[in-house]
Amino acid sequence: MIAVAEIGGKVVGFGCAQSFRSFCYNGLQGEITELYVAEAARRKGIATSLIFYLEENLKKRGVKSVKVLTGRRNNAAIKTYEQCNYHQDDELLLKKKL
């Protein structure tokens, strides 16, 4: 799903989320995969509004919890998600270039 934020008819931000099933977990899984707000539109509650909108739509699909992956040094994003009651856990991302 995609959510778009506008101010005066101009797109200033967007968020993307997905829900999916996995044989590894019980129930439907949710993830916010993208979140961006243009620099000039930041600190106006747009990111928080996008997060809540995505969460509500995931909830309507039956999702009970949502995951977010962001950079370890992306302090602005971490702060925004923490203000929306997300918490850091002990998972570790491993990746490999092919």
Coordinates of N, CA and C in Angstrom, one line a residue, residues 28-74:
L28 N -0.8 -12.7 10.0 CA -0.4 -11.8 8.9 C 0.7 -10.9 9.5
Q29 N 1.8 -10.7 8.7 CA 2.9 -9.9 9.1 C 2.8 -8.5 8.4
G30 N 3.2 -7.4 9.1 CA 3.2 -6.1 8.5 C 4.6 -5.5 8.5
E31 N 4.8 -4.6 7.5 CA 6.1 -3.9 7.5 C 5.9 -2.6 6.8
I32 N 6.5 -1.5 7.4 CA 6.6 -0.3 6.7 C 7.9 -0.3 6.0
T33 N 7.8 -0.2 4.7 CA 9.0 -0.4 3.9 C 9.7 0.9 3.4
E34 N 8.9 2.0 3.3 CA 9.4 3.3 2.9 C 8.7 4.4 3.7
L35 N 9.4 5.5 4.0 CA 8.8 6.7 4.6 C 9.7 7.8 4.2
Y36 N 9.1 8.8 3.6 CA 9.9 10.0 3.2 C 9.0 11.3 3.3
V37 N 9.6 12.3 3.8 CA 9.0 13.6 3.8 C 10.0 14.6 3.3
A38 N 9.6 15.5 2.3 CA 10.6 16.5 1.8 C 11.1 17.4 2.9
E39 N 12.3 17.8 2.8 CA 12.9 18.5 3.9 C 12.1 19.8 4.3
A40 N 11.6 20.5 3.3 CA 10.9 21.7 3.5 C 9.6 21.5 4.3
A41 N 9.1 20.2 4.3 CA 7.8 19.9 4.9 C 8.0 19.1 6.2
R42 N 9.2 19.0 6.7 CA 9.4 18.2 7.9 C 9.1 19.0 9.1
R43 N 8.9 18.3 10.2 CA 8.6 18.8 11.6 C 7.2 19.5 11.6
K44 N 6.3 18.9 10.8 CA 4.9 19.3 10.7 C 3.9 18.2 11.0
G45 N 4.4 17.1 11.4 CA 3.6 15.9 11.8 C 3.2 15.1 10.6
I46 N 3.8 15.3 9.4 CA 3.5 14.5 8.2 C 3.9 13.1 8.4
A47 N 5.1 12.9 8.8 CA 5.6 11.5 8.9 C 4.8 10.7 9.9
T48 N 4.4 11.3 11.0 CA 3.6 10.6 12.0 C 2.2 10.3 11.4
S49 N 1.7 11.2 10.7 CA 0.4 11.0 10.1 C 0.4 9.9 9.0
L50 N 1.5 9.8 8.3 CA 1.7 8.7 7.3 C 1.8 7.4 8.0
I51 N 2.6 7.4 9.1 CA 2.7 6.1 9.9 C 1.4 5.7 10.4
F52 N 0.6 6.5 11.0 CA -0.6 6.2 11.6 C -1.6 5.7 10.5
Y53 N -1.6 6.3 9.4 CA -2.5 5.9 8.3 C -2.1 4.5 7.8
L54 N -0.8 4.3 7.6 CA -0.4 2.9 7.2 C -0.7 1.9 8.2
E55 N -0.5 2.2 9.5 CA -0.9 1.3 10.6 C -2.4 0.9 10.6
E56 N -3.2 1.9 10.4 CA -4.6 1.7 10.4 C -5.1 0.8 9.3
N57 N -4.5 1.0 8.1 CA -4.8 0.1 7.0 C -4.2 -1.3 7.2
L58 N -3.1 -1.4 7.8 CA -2.5 -2.7 8.1 C -3.4 -3.4 9.1
K59 N -3.9 -2.7 10.1 CA -4.7 -3.3 11.1 C -6.0 -3.8 10.5
K60 N -6.6 -3.0 9.5 CA -7.8 -3.4 8.9 C -7.6 -4.7 8.1
R61 N -6.4 -5.0 7.7 CA -6.1 -6.2 6.9 C -5.9 -7.4 7.9
G62 N -5.8 -7.1 9.2 CA -5.6 -8.2 10.2 C -4.2 -8.3 10.8
V63 N -3.3 -7.3 10.4 CA -2.0 -7.3 11.0 C -2.0 -6.9 12.4
K64 N -1.2 -7.6 13.3 CA -1.2 -7.4 14.7 C 0.1 -6.6 15.1
S65 N 1.1 -6.7 14.4 CA 2.4 -6.0 14.7 C 3.1 -5.6 13.4
V66 N 3.8 -4.5 13.5 CA 4.5 -4.0 12.3 C 6.0 -3.9 12.5
K67 N 6.8 -4.2 11.5 CA 8.2 -4.1 11.6 C 8.6 -2.9 10.7
V68 N 9.8 -2.3 11.1 CA 10.4 -1.2 10.3 C 11.9 -1.4 10.3
L69 N 12.5 -1.3 9.2 CA 13.9 -1.3 9.1 C 14.4 0.0 8.7
T70 N 15.4 0.6 9.4 CA 16.0 1.9 9.1 C 17.4 1.8 9.5
G71 N 18.2 2.8 9.0 CA 19.6 2.9 9.2 C 19.9 3.1 10.7
R72 N 20.9 2.5 11.2 CA 21.4 2.6 12.6 C 21.7 4.0 13.0
R73 N 22.1 4.8 12.0 CA 22.5 6.2 12.2 C 21.4 7.2 11.8
N74 N 20.3 6.7 11.4 CA 19.2 7.6 10.9 C 18.4 8.0 12.1

